[in-house]
PDB file of C-alpha atoms in Angstrom:
ATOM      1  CA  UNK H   1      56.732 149.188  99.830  1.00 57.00           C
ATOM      2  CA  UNK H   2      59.721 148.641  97.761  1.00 62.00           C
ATOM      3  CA  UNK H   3      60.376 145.969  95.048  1.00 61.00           C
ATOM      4  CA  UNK H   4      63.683 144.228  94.654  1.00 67.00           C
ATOM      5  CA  UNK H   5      64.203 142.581  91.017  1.00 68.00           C
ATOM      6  CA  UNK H   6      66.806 140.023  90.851  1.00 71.00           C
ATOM      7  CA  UNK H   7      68.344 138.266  87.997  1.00 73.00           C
ATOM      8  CA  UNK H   8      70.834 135.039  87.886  1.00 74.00           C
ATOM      9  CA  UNK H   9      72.433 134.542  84.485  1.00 72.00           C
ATOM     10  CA  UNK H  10      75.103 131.543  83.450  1.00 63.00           C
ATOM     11  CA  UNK H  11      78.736 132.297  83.107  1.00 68.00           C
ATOM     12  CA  UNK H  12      80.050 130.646  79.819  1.00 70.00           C
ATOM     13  CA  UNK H  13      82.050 127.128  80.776  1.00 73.00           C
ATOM     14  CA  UNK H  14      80.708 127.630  84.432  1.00 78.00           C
ATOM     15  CA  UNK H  15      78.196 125.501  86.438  1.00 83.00           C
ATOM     16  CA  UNK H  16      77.264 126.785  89.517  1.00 85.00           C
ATOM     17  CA  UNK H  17      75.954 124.095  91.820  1.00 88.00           C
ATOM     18  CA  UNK H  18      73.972 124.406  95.174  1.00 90.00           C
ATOM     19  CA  UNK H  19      74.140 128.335  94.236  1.00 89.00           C
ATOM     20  CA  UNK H  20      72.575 130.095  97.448  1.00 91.00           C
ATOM     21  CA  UNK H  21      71.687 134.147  97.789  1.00 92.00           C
ATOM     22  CA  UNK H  22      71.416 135.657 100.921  1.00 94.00           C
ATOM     23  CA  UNK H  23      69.237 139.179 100.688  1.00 93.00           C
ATOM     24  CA  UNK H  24      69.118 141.440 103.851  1.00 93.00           C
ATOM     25  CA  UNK H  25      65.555 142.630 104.793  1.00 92.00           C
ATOM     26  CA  UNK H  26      65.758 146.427 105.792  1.00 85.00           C
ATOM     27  CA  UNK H  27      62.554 145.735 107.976  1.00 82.00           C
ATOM     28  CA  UNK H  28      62.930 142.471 108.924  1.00 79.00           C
ATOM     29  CA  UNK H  29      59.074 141.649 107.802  1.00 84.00           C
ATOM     30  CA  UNK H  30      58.218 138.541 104.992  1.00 89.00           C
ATOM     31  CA  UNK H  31      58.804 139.674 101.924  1.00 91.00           C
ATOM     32  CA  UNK H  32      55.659 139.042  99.359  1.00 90.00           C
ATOM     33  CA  UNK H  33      57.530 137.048  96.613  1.00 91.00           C
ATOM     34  CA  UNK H  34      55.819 138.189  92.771  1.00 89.00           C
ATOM     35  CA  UNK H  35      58.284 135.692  91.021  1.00 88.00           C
ATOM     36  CA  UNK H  36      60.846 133.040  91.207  1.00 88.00           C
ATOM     37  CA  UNK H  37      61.542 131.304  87.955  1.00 86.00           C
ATOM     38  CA  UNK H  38      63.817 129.005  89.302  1.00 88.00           C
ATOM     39  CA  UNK H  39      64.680 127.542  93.103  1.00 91.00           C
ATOM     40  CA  UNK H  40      63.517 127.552  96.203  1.00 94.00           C
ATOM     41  CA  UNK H  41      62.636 130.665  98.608  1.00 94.00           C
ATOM     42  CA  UNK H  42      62.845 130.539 102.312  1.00 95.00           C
ATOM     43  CA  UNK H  43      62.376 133.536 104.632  1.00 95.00           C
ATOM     44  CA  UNK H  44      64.879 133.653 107.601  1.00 95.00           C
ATOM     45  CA  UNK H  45      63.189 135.749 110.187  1.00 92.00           C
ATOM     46  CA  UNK H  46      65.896 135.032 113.064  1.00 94.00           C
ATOM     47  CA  UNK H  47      68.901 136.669 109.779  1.00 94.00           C
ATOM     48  CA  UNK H  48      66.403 139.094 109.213  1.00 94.00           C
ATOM     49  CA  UNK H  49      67.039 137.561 105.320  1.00 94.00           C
ATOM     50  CA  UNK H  50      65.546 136.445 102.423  1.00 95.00           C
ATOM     51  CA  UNK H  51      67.607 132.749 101.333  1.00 96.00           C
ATOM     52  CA  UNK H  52      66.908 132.383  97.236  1.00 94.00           C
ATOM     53  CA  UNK H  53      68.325 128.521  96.649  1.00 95.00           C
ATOM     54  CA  UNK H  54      68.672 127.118  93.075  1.00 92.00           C
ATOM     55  CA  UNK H  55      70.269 123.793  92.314  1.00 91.00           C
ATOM     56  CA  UNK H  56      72.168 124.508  89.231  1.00 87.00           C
ATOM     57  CA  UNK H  57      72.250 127.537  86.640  1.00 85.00           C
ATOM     58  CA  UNK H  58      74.251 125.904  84.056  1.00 81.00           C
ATOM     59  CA  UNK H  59      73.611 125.483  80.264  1.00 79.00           C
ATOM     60  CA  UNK H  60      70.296 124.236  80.410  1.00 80.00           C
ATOM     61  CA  UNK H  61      69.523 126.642  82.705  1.00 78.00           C
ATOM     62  CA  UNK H  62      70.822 129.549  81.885  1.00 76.00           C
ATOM     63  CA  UNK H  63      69.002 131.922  83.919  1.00 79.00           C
ATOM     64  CA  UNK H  64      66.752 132.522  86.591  1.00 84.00           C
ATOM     65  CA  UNK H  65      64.945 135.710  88.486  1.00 87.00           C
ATOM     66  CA  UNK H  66      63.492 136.543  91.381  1.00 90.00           C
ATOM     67  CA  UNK H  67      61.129 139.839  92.378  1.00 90.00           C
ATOM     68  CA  UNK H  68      59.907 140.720  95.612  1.00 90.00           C
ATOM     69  CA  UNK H  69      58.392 143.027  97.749  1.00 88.00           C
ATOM     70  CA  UNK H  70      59.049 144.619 101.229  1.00 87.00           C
ATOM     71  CA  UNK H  71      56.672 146.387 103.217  1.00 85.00           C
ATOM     72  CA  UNK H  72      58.074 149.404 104.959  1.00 81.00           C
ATOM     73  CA  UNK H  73      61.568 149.531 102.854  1.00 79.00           C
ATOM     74  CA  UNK H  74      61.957 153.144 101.277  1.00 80.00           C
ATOM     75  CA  UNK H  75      66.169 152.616 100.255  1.00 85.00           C
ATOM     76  CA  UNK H  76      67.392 149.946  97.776  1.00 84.00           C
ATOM     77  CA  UNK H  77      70.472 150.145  99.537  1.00 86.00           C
ATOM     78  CA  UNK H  78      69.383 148.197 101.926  1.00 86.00           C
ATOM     79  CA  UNK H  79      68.790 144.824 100.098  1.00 87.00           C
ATOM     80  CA  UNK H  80      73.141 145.063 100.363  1.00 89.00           C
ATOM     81  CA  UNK H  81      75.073 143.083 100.537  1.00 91.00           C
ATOM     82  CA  UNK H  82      73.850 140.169  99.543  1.00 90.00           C
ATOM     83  CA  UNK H  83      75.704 137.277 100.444  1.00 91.00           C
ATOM     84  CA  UNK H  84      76.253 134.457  97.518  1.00 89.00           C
ATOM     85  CA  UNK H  85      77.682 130.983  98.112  1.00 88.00           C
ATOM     86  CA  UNK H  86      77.814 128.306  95.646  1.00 86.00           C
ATOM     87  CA  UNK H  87      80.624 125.276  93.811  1.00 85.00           C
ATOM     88  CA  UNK H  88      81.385 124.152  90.612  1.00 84.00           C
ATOM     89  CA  UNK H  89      82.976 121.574  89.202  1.00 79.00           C
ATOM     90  CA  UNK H  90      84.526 123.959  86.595  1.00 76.00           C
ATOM     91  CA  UNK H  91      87.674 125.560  87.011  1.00 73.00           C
ATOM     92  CA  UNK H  92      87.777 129.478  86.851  1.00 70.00           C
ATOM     93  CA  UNK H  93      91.619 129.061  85.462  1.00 71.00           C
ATOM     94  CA  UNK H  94      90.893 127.002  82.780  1.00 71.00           C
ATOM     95  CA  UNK H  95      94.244 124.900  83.997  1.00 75.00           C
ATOM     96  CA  UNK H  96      93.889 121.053  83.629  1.00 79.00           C
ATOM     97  CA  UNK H  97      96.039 118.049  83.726  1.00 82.00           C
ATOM     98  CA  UNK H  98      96.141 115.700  81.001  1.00 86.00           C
ATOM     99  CA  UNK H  99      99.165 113.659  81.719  1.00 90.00           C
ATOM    100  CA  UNK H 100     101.539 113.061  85.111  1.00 90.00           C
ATOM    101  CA  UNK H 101     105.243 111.661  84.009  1.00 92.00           C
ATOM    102  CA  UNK H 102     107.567 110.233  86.493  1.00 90.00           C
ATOM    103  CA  UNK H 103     110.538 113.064  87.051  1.00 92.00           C
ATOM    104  CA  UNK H 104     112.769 110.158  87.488  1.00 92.00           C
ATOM    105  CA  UNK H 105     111.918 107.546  84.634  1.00 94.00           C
ATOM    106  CA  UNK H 106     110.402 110.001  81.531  1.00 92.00           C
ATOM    107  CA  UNK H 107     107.028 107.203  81.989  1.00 93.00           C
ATOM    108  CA  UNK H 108     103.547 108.741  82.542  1.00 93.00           C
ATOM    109  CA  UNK H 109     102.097 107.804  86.111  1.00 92.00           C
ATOM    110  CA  UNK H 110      98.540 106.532  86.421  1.00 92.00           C
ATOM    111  CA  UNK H 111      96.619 109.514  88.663  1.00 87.00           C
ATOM    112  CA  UNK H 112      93.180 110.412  89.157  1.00 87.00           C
ATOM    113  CA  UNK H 113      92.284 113.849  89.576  1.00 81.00           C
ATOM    114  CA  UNK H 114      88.854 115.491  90.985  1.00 79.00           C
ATOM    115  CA  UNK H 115      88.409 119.103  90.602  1.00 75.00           C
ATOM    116  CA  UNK H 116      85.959 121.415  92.723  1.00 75.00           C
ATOM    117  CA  UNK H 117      85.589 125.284  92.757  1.00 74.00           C
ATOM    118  CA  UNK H 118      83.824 126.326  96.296  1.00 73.00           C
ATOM    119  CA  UNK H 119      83.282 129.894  97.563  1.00 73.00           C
ATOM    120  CA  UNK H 120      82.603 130.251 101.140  1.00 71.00           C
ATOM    121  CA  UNK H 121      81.483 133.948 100.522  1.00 71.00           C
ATOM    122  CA  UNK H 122      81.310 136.177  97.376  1.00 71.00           C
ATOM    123  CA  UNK H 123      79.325 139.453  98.292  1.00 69.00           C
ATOM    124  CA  UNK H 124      77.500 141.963  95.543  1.00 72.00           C
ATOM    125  CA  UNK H 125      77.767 145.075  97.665  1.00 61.00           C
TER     126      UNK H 125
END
């Protein structure tokens, strides 16, 4: 039996929305979830995965953890990698527009403007 402590923490000026963790099960059996502070767990037997959803980690929640256990798992190399997929509506640039003006009369140009971070994969390997 191995246990597999995970922790979530904020990122300063970043929101992660509909953050999603993907952790590979060396055996494939259910892993006996201790803890989740935060989120939703969901054991994907077909993946051969453990899926750890949380809506938000974001100021007012700034962290969140998860601990588990796997029958039959002797290397904690094998909980890698896990998959993570989530969005923001914070930039990681910091870049923003505060004004659009014309190129050909000087006059600024009514716009609208919606910004969105999405990762389709970032890995911790």
């Amino acid at each position: 039996q191995l246990a597999c402590p995970l922790a979530v923490t904020h990122c300063d000026d970043l929101t992660l929305n509909n953050l999603a963790l993907s952790i590979p099960l060396p055996t494939g059996e259910e892993p006996r979830v201790e803890t989740v502070e935060e989120g939703r767990i969901r054991h994907d037997s077909r993946n051969q995965t453990l899926q750890w959803v949380i809506d938000s980690v974001g100021e007012s929640n700034r962290a969140s953890s998860l601990e588990f256990f796997v029958d039959g798992a002797s290397d904690p190399n094998a909980f890698f990698p896990i998959n993570i997929v989530f969005s923001s509506s914070n930039m990681l640039s910091g870049v923003e527009v505060f004004d659009v003006i014309s190129s050909q009369s000087g006059n600024q140009v009514k716009y609208s403007k919606e910004s969105s971070l999405i990762v389709q994969q970032y890995s911790v390997v």
